[in-house]
Short mmCIF file of C-alpha atoms in Angstrom, two decimals:
data_model
loop_
_atom_site.label_atom_id
_atom_site.label_comp_id
_atom_site.label_asym_id
_atom_site.label_seq_id
_atom_site.Cartn_x
_atom_site.Cartn_y
_atom_site.Cartn_z
CA MET B 1 7.60 -21.54 26.14
CA ARG B 2 9.60 -24.61 26.99
CA THR B 3 13.15 -24.75 25.95
CA ARG B 4 14.71 -27.70 26.17
CA ASP B 5 18.84 -27.27 27.12
CA LYS B 6 20.88 -29.64 24.20
CA GLY B 7 24.61 -28.44 25.69
CA PRO B 8 26.16 -25.12 26.25
CA TYR B 9 24.63 -22.58 23.50
CA ASN B 10 22.34 -24.92 21.96
CA ALA B 11 18.61 -25.24 23.09
CA GLU B 12 15.94 -25.73 21.39
CA THR B 13 12.93 -23.92 22.19
CA THR B 14 8.74 -24.90 21.82
CA ILE B 15 5.63 -23.48 22.09
CA GLU B 16 2.85 -25.79 23.47
CA MET B 17 -0.49 -26.42 24.70
CA ARG B 18 -2.35 -28.61 26.84
CA PRO B 19 -6.05 -28.45 28.50
CA ALA B 20 -6.37 -26.82 31.67
CA THR B 21 -7.65 -29.72 33.42
CA GLY B 22 -4.90 -32.33 32.13
CA GLY B 23 -3.53 -33.90 29.89
CA PRO B 24 -0.50 -34.40 27.30
CA ALA B 25 0.37 -31.83 25.49
CA LYS B 26 0.42 -30.77 22.12
CA THR B 27 3.18 -28.69 20.16
CA ILE B 28 2.12 -25.36 18.65
CA VAL B 29 5.39 -23.68 17.65
CA SER B 30 8.56 -24.97 17.02
CA GLU B 31 11.72 -23.19 16.43
CA SER B 32 12.15 -25.87 13.59
CA SER B 33 8.88 -24.31 11.42
CA LEU B 34 10.82 -21.29 11.61
CA LEU B 35 13.63 -19.41 9.27
CA PRO B 36 16.85 -20.92 10.54
CA SER B 37 18.61 -17.34 11.84
CA ASN B 38 14.89 -17.07 13.40
CA THR B 39 14.39 -18.26 17.88
CA LEU B 40 11.31 -18.43 19.79
CA ASP B 41 12.57 -15.30 22.27
CA CYS B 42 11.15 -14.58 25.46
CA TRP B 43 12.34 -11.43 27.81
CA GLY B 44 10.52 -9.73 31.20
CA PRO B 45 9.02 -10.99 33.45
CA GLY B 46 6.50 -12.26 31.71
CA GLY B 47 4.21 -11.35 29.43
CA CYS B 48 6.17 -13.42 26.73
CA LEU B 49 2.71 -15.06 25.39
CA CYS B 50 -1.25 -13.32 25.16
CA TRP B 51 -4.37 -14.44 24.38
CA ARG B 52 -6.54 -12.90 21.99
CA PRO B 53 -9.96 -13.30 21.70
CA ASP B 54 -10.90 -14.43 18.97
CA GLY B 55 -8.53 -16.98 19.94
CA ASN B 56 -5.28 -16.28 18.44
CA LEU B 57 -2.22 -16.63 20.31
CA VAL B 58 0.87 -13.97 20.27
CA PHE B 59 3.95 -14.50 20.79
CA THR B 60 7.97 -13.18 20.39
CA VAL B 61 10.25 -14.19 17.20
CA LYS B 62 13.91 -12.73 17.54
CA GLU B 63 15.09 -12.91 13.54
CA GLY B 64 18.29 -13.19 12.33
CA SER B 65 19.98 -12.34 9.35
CA GLU B 66 21.41 -15.36 7.28
CA LEU B 67 24.56 -13.25 6.42
CA SER B 68 24.98 -12.34 9.84
CA PRO B 69 22.85 -13.79 12.39
CA SER B 70 23.79 -11.64 14.97
CA GLN B 71 21.77 -8.55 13.45
CA TRP B 72 19.04 -9.05 15.82
CA LYS B 73 15.61 -7.91 15.19
CA TRP B 74 12.53 -8.57 17.46
CA SER B 75 8.78 -9.43 15.88
CA LEU B 76 5.67 -10.44 16.76
CA TRP B 77 3.55 -13.40 15.39
CA GLN B 78 0.33 -14.72 16.08
CA VAL B 79 -1.26 -18.26 15.11
CA ARG B 80 -4.95 -20.01 15.51
CA VAL B 81 -5.35 -21.95 17.84
CA ASP B 82 -9.04 -23.77 19.04
CA PRO B 83 -8.95 -27.39 20.36
CA GLU B 84 -12.04 -27.83 18.57
CA GLU B 85 -11.47 -27.61 15.12
CA ARG B 86 -9.39 -30.10 13.09
CA PRO B 87 -6.46 -29.25 13.19
CA ALA B 88 -6.39 -27.49 16.10
CA PHE B 89 -4.09 -24.67 15.06
CA GLN B 90 -2.51 -23.13 12.15
CA LYS B 91 0.08 -21.72 10.39
CA PRO B 92 1.57 -18.87 12.32
CA ARG B 93 2.07 -15.61 10.91
CA ARG B 94 4.49 -12.26 11.46
CA PHE B 95 2.42 -9.41 11.75
CA ALA B 96 4.76 -6.56 13.29
CA GLN B 97 8.62 -6.13 13.02
CA LEU B 98 10.55 -4.19 15.96
CA ALA B 99 14.30 -3.40 15.16
CA ASP B 100 16.53 -3.88 17.39
CA PHE B 101 14.16 -3.91 20.49
CA THR B 102 13.55 -6.70 23.00
CA LEU B 103 9.59 -7.53 23.72
CA GLY B 104 7.44 -8.45 26.14
CA ASN B 105 5.27 -8.18 29.03
CA MET B 106 1.72 -8.44 26.65
CA THR B 107 -1.69 -7.69 27.31
CA THR B 108 -4.06 -7.27 25.09
CA THR B 109 -7.72 -5.07 25.94
CA ALA B 110 -10.90 -6.77 26.80
CA ASP B 111 -12.01 -7.01 23.15
CA GLY B 112 -8.25 -7.94 21.62
CA LYS B 113 -8.44 -5.17 19.42
CA ILE B 114 -5.46 -3.17 21.24
CA LEU B 115 -2.15 -4.88 22.26
CA ALA B 116 0.62 -3.28 24.91
CA PHE B 117 3.74 -4.44 25.56
CA THR B 118 7.40 -3.12 26.57
CA LYS B 119 10.04 -2.31 24.02
CA ALA B 120 13.49 -2.51 26.08
CA ARG B 121 16.96 -1.85 24.91
CA TRP B 122 19.99 -3.03 26.61
CA HIS B 123 23.07 -1.44 25.95
CA LYS B 124 26.37 -2.35 28.26
CA ASP B 125 29.17 0.45 28.16
CA VAL B 126 32.31 0.60 29.59
CA TYR B 127 33.65 3.04 32.73
CA VAL B 128 36.40 3.95 33.82
CA GLY B 129 36.77 5.98 37.39
CA GLU B 130 39.86 6.78 39.05
CA LEU B 131 41.22 5.07 42.45
CA ASP B 132 42.42 7.35 45.49
CA SER B 133 46.01 6.10 46.42
CA GLY B 134 45.19 7.08 49.91
CA SER B 135 40.93 5.86 50.94
CA GLY B 136 40.80 3.72 47.76
CA ALA B 137 37.66 5.24 46.49
CA LEU B 138 36.27 5.58 43.14
CA ARG B 139 36.39 8.77 42.01
CA ALA B 140 33.56 9.98 39.94
CA PRO B 141 33.71 7.28 36.82
CA ARG B 142 32.71 8.67 33.45
CA ARG B 143 31.76 6.82 30.70
CA LEU B 144 34.16 5.61 27.98
CA THR B 145 32.55 3.98 25.03
CA LEU B 146 30.03 6.58 23.90
CA ASP B 147 27.09 4.23 21.86
CA ASP B 148 24.31 2.15 22.51
CA HIS B 149 26.10 -1.02 21.73
CA ASP B 150 27.53 -3.81 23.75
CA SER B 151 31.05 -3.37 25.27
CA TYR B 152 33.00 -5.43 27.53
CA PRO B 153 36.27 -4.47 28.93
CA ASP B 154 38.91 -7.00 28.60
CA ALA B 155 42.78 -6.03 29.93
CA TRP B 156 44.46 -2.68 30.04
CA ILE B 157 47.57 -2.12 27.51
CA HIS B 158 50.83 -1.83 30.32
CA ASP B 159 51.28 1.38 29.87
CA ASN B 160 48.54 1.84 31.87
CA GLN B 161 46.42 4.74 29.85
CA SER B 162 45.38 2.53 27.18
CA LEU B 163 42.04 -0.36 27.33
CA LEU B 164 41.33 -2.96 25.49
CA PHE B 165 37.57 -3.89 25.23
CA VAL B 166 35.26 -5.68 22.66
CA SER B 167 32.17 -4.57 21.78
CA ASN B 168 29.60 -5.86 18.68
CA ARG B 169 28.96 -1.61 17.52
CA TYR B 170 29.97 -2.70 13.87
CA GLY B 171 26.85 -4.92 14.00
CA LYS B 172 29.93 -8.25 15.32
CA LEU B 173 32.11 -8.83 18.37
CA GLU B 174 35.28 -7.45 17.57
CA LEU B 175 38.15 -6.02 19.61
CA PHE B 176 39.15 -2.28 20.06
CA LYS B 177 41.59 -0.47 22.29
CA GLN B 178 41.14 3.11 23.73
CA GLY B 179 42.82 5.25 25.96
CA VAL B 180 41.44 7.23 28.65
CA LYS B 181 41.05 10.29 28.34
CA ASP B 182 39.94 9.53 24.25
CA SER B 183 36.75 9.71 22.79
CA PHE B 184 37.57 7.40 19.93
CA ALA B 185 37.97 3.96 19.89
CA GLU B 186 40.91 2.56 17.51
CA ARG B 187 39.86 -0.94 15.50
CA ILE B 188 42.35 -3.61 16.77
CA VAL B 189 40.68 -7.22 15.79
CA SER B 190 38.66 -7.71 12.67
CA SER B 191 37.37 -10.87 10.95
CA ALA B 192 34.97 -11.19 8.14
CA ALA B 193 34.38 -15.38 8.62
CA ARG B 194 34.64 -15.44 12.48
CA GLU B 195 33.26 -13.26 15.65
CA LEU B 196 35.37 -13.07 19.00
CA GLY B 197 33.90 -15.37 21.04
CA GLY B 198 34.82 -14.22 24.27
CA PRO B 199 37.14 -12.67 26.37
CA ALA B 200 40.41 -11.43 25.24
CA GLY B 201 43.36 -10.55 27.03
CA LEU B 202 47.44 -10.28 26.81
CA SER B 203 50.31 -12.12 27.32
CA ALA B 204 52.28 -11.64 29.92
CA ASP B 205 54.85 -9.69 28.48
CA GLY B 206 52.60 -7.54 26.51
CA SER B 207 53.74 -8.40 23.39
CA TRP B 208 50.42 -10.53 22.37
CA ILE B 209 46.99 -9.81 22.32
CA LEU B 210 44.84 -13.44 22.78
CA TYR B 211 41.14 -13.78 21.83
CA TRP B 212 38.87 -16.20 20.94
CA GLN B 213 37.47 -16.77 17.53
CA VAL B 214 34.10 -18.66 16.52
CA PRO B 215 32.64 -19.29 12.94
CA SER B 216 29.39 -17.16 12.52
CA SER B 217 26.25 -19.32 13.91
CA VAL B 218 23.21 -19.97 11.70
CA GLY B 219 19.39 -19.92 14.19
CA THR B 220 20.11 -22.61 17.03
CA THR B 221 22.78 -24.54 15.88
CA PRO B 222 26.54 -23.35 17.40
CA PRO B 223 29.31 -23.06 15.62
CA SER B 224 31.50 -26.42 15.33
CA SER B 225 35.18 -25.18 16.45
CA GLY B 226 36.21 -22.50 18.36
CA ARG B 227 39.99 -21.38 18.60
CA LEU B 228 42.37 -19.61 20.66
CA MET B 229 44.33 -17.31 18.17
CA ARG B 230 47.24 -14.91 19.27
CA GLN B 231 47.84 -11.29 17.43
CA PRO B 232 51.23 -9.20 17.68
CA VAL B 233 50.56 -5.90 20.02
CA ALA B 234 52.66 -4.46 16.78
CA GLY B 235 50.54 -5.51 14.35
CA GLY B 236 50.76 -8.61 11.58
CA PRO B 237 48.62 -11.64 10.86
CA GLN B 238 47.08 -13.96 13.43
CA GLU B 239 48.15 -17.00 14.43
CA THR B 240 45.49 -20.26 15.94
CA VAL B 241 47.39 -20.70 19.18
CA LEU B 242 45.04 -24.01 19.67
CA GLU B 243 41.06 -24.66 18.87
CA LEU B 244 39.02 -27.06 20.56
CA PRO B 245 35.06 -28.40 19.96
CA PHE B 246 33.01 -25.44 20.63
CA SER B 247 31.18 -27.72 23.50
CA GLU B 248 34.29 -27.41 25.36
CA SER B 249 35.38 -24.25 24.02
CA SER B 250 32.06 -22.01 25.36
CA TRP B 251 32.77 -23.34 28.66
CA THR B 252 36.50 -21.85 28.17
CA ALA B 253 38.02 -18.66 29.78
CA PHE B 254 42.15 -17.75 29.55
CA ALA B 255 43.55 -14.98 31.56
CA CYS B 256 47.31 -14.20 32.36
CA PRO B 257 49.67 -11.92 34.38
CA GLN B 258 50.31 -8.67 34.48
CA LYS B 259 54.00 -9.70 34.95
CA PRO B 260 56.40 -11.80 33.73
CA GLY B 261 57.47 -15.03 34.94
CA ASN B 262 54.43 -17.48 35.17
CA SER B 263 51.93 -19.03 32.99
CA CYS B 264 48.62 -17.94 31.52
CA VAL B 265 45.55 -19.75 32.70
CA LEU B 266 43.11 -21.69 30.43
CA SER B 267 39.26 -22.59 32.45
CA GLY B 268 37.02 -25.52 30.97
CA SER B 269 34.58 -27.06 32.48
CA GLU B 270 34.11 -31.37 33.73
CA GLY B 271 30.90 -32.27 35.19
CA ASN B 272 30.28 -29.65 38.36
CA SER B 273 34.00 -29.11 38.50
CA LEU B 274 35.79 -25.74 37.06
CA LEU B 275 39.03 -27.03 35.93
CA PHE B 276 42.54 -25.25 35.67
CA PHE B 277 45.19 -25.34 33.04
CA ALA B 278 48.84 -23.77 32.44
CA LEU B 279 48.51 -22.37 28.97
CA ASP B 280 51.73 -20.66 26.40
CA PRO B 281 51.00 -18.23 24.05
CA MET B 282 52.98 -19.82 22.36
CA ARG B 283 52.96 -23.30 22.46
CA GLY B 284 49.19 -24.17 23.83
CA LYS B 285 47.23 -26.28 26.88
CA GLY B 286 49.64 -27.42 28.85
CA GLY B 287 48.64 -29.25 32.61
CA LEU B 288 46.51 -29.40 35.40
CA LEU B 289 47.24 -27.23 37.74
CA GLY B 290 43.51 -27.48 39.94
CA LYS B 291 39.84 -27.53 39.88
CA ILE B 292 37.06 -27.08 42.24
CA GLU B 293 33.59 -27.86 42.37
CA PHE B 294 31.47 -25.27 41.53
CA ASP B 295 27.11 -24.55 40.17
CA LYS B 296 27.45 -23.47 36.79
CA GLU B 297 23.57 -22.71 36.82
CA GLY B 298 24.39 -19.50 38.21
CA PRO B 299 26.92 -16.56 38.18
CA PHE B 300 30.90 -17.56 38.50
CA PHE B 301 34.13 -15.56 37.50
CA TRP B 302 37.75 -16.56 37.98
CA ALA B 303 40.51 -14.22 38.31
CA ILE B 304 44.36 -14.20 38.01
CA SER B 305 46.57 -12.58 40.52
CA PRO B 306 48.86 -9.76 38.80
CA ASP B 307 51.82 -11.54 39.32
CA GLY B 308 50.52 -15.02 38.19
CA SER B 309 50.64 -17.04 40.98
CA GLN B 310 46.95 -16.90 42.36
CA LEU B 311 43.61 -17.18 41.27
CA ALA B 312 40.54 -16.50 42.83
CA VAL B 313 37.09 -18.12 42.09
CA VAL B 314 33.95 -16.57 42.85
CA ASP B 315 30.45 -18.37 42.74
CA ARG B 316 26.92 -19.35 43.92
CA SER B 317 28.10 -22.36 45.40
CA HIS B 318 30.31 -20.60 47.97
CA LYS B 319 28.25 -17.73 49.44
CA ASP B 320 30.70 -14.99 50.80
CA ARG B 321 33.56 -16.18 50.03
CA ILE B 322 36.63 -15.80 47.40
CA GLU B 323 38.55 -19.67 46.86
CA ILE B 324 41.83 -18.66 46.40
CA LEU B 325 44.37 -21.16 44.40
CA THR B 326 47.92 -21.05 44.95
CA ILE B 327 49.62 -22.94 41.82
CA ALA B 328 52.54 -23.28 42.96
CA ASN B 329 51.81 -26.15 45.53
CA ARG B 330 48.01 -26.62 44.47
CA VAL B 331 46.34 -26.07 47.31
CA TRP B 332 42.94 -24.05 48.06
CA ARG B 333 42.02 -21.80 50.65
CA GLU B 334 39.32 -19.03 51.57
CA ILE B 335 39.13 -16.16 52.35
CA THR B 336 35.55 -15.34 54.19
CA VAL B 337 33.98 -11.88 53.27
CA ASP B 338 32.11 -9.72 55.51
CA PRO B 339 28.27 -10.52 54.26
CA GLY B 340 25.56 -9.03 53.43
CA TRP B 341 26.41 -7.95 50.09
CA GLY B 342 24.30 -10.53 48.23
CA ALA B 343 25.59 -12.60 45.67
CA TYR B 344 29.05 -12.21 43.60
CA ARG B 345 29.00 -11.63 39.84
CA SER B 346 32.39 -11.45 38.92
CA VAL B 347 35.99 -10.47 40.78
CA ALA B 348 39.14 -8.89 40.67
CA TRP B 349 42.82 -8.85 41.90
CA ALA B 350 42.90 -5.88 42.80
CA ALA B 351 47.17 -3.91 41.86
CA GLU B 352 50.11 -5.97 43.53
CA GLY B 353 47.16 -8.73 44.90
CA LYS B 354 46.20 -6.48 48.01
CA GLY B 355 43.43 -7.11 47.93
CA PHE B 356 40.01 -7.40 45.71
CA PHE B 357 37.56 -6.10 43.24
CA LEU B 358 33.57 -7.68 43.59
CA THR B 359 30.30 -6.38 41.20
CA THR B 360 27.45 -7.77 43.65
CA SER B 361 23.55 -7.98 43.61
CA SER B 362 21.21 -8.02 45.84
CA THR B 363 17.28 -7.32 46.20
CA GLU B 364 17.93 -3.77 46.84
CA SER B 365 21.02 -3.34 45.14
CA PHE B 366 24.41 -3.37 43.03
CA ASN B 367 27.53 -2.59 44.26
CA LEU B 368 31.33 -2.53 43.06
CA ILE B 369 33.19 -3.39 45.88
CA HIS B 370 36.72 -3.10 46.91
CA VAL B 371 37.73 -6.74 49.36
CA THR B 372 40.97 -6.56 51.89
CA LEU B 373 42.86 -9.76 51.91
CA MET B 374 41.61 -10.71 55.15
CA GLY B 375 37.74 -10.45 54.06
CA LYS B 376 36.69 -7.01 55.13
CA GLY B 377 34.47 -4.57 52.49
CA GLN B 378 34.42 -1.16 51.09
CA VAL B 379 31.34 -0.31 48.98
CA LEU B 380 33.47 2.00 45.94
CA LEU B 381 29.17 2.21 44.30
CA ASN B 382 26.33 1.55 44.73
CA SER B 383 23.44 2.16 42.13
CA ALA B 384 21.31 0.80 43.99
CA ARG B 385 18.80 -0.94 41.10
CA ARG B 386 19.49 1.29 38.33
CA GLN B 387 22.53 -0.38 36.65
CA PRO B 388 24.17 -3.62 36.68
CA MET B 389 27.89 -3.87 36.86
CA TYR B 390 29.80 -6.43 35.86
CA LEU B 391 33.79 -7.22 35.21
CA PRO B 392 35.47 -4.77 37.40
CA LEU B 393 39.09 -4.49 35.75
CA PRO B 394 42.08 -2.16 37.68
CA SER B 395 45.13 -0.61 35.60
CA PRO B 396 48.44 -2.58 36.26
CA ASN B 397 49.79 0.42 38.41
CA GLY B 398 46.14 1.25 40.38
CA LYS B 399 45.29 4.26 39.28
CA TYR B 400 42.37 3.35 37.36
CA LEU B 401 39.84 0.79 37.77
CA ALA B 402 37.12 -0.26 34.51
CA PHE B 403 33.87 -1.66 35.12
CA GLN B 404 30.94 -2.54 32.92
CA ALA B 405 27.79 -1.26 32.91
CA ILE B 406 24.46 -2.13 31.76
CA THR B 407 21.39 0.62 31.37
CA VAL B 408 17.77 -0.14 29.89
CA ASP B 409 16.25 1.26 28.34
CA SER B 410 12.35 0.84 28.40
CA ASN B 411 8.67 2.15 27.50
CA VAL B 412 5.48 1.56 26.83
CA TRP B 413 4.23 0.49 23.24
CA LEU B 414 -0.21 0.62 21.69
CA LEU B 415 -0.23 -1.35 18.60
CA GLU B 416 -4.07 -1.52 16.97
CA HIS B 417 -5.34 -3.17 14.27
CA PHE B 418 -3.85 -6.22 13.80
#
């Protein structure tokens, strides 16, 4: 399988063949030969392609509905390949559909009669724990989102008791609100024509909910544009703050301080630079606040301080460091963190700007840590290699910490008579 990158969220995958002794490659299957909502998909450490002794090549396809492309299902296909014949390969055919499981690690018995593979389902959940006011320890975090879909913590309501999060529990990304002691969530933002396209949040005064919307895409064709929307917290009509071409909006994020006084911030990319702009929920994009070189091929993340005076940035090119921008004077400085935590995945400011929360990953463990302004790290949660953690989000009063953790359910299956 070969994937050619054509820009953010736009790629084309083909299955190609070439002689083991060398020579030009021939395309066996291209995504253009599939339905517009289908893509060639590869999951897992290997086994996305599997040769059968009879010359058939088995591969996986991710299928979306024409009406709702986000409702993905995976299927198994095979194509007859014989370099000695003309044509060398025939039209591929689907022989099994396996619902919303991802597929990988395929292998067959020597006679080709039994196919073994893994079926896995990922779900991303929101957890919430209490932070000890004395030691700073995280007390027994519990799972807030009680379903097997994907949820992303976005912002705390200013009462410190309710959380906004994005979830696809009803088939597309929508915005929900749930109290930390509640079992059920209230749907806040939904749209028939567009889906949420990124993180949501609150304006600094807490009166507006801000969120990205993108048109529903079909297959590998990206949407044309993305809109940053606002909606009153108390309820009311949706309004557009700004609209950007999708090539720009797909790299764009925003964040607002928890206290009024400073503006929200909008990020974008230009080449290898991450750019930051002022953002007004009523007037849209403002002037440039600062920029920094970053590695956009690896994980990167940024966060605004609670009072809106500073930004924190982590990425792969700034190993063991948190880069800090003071917005008032446009000056960058760095905080060197105790080494040994692995790669930084996401960052958030602690309450009152007194430190940071980082999620990290190494070959031994996934970690959620607290880092002081002097760079001293304290582990809050270590899941060994069981659950990756992302998106730490402290409540404004510093009492709670929300974060996302990923669970993977995976089993080996056998398929006969195919």
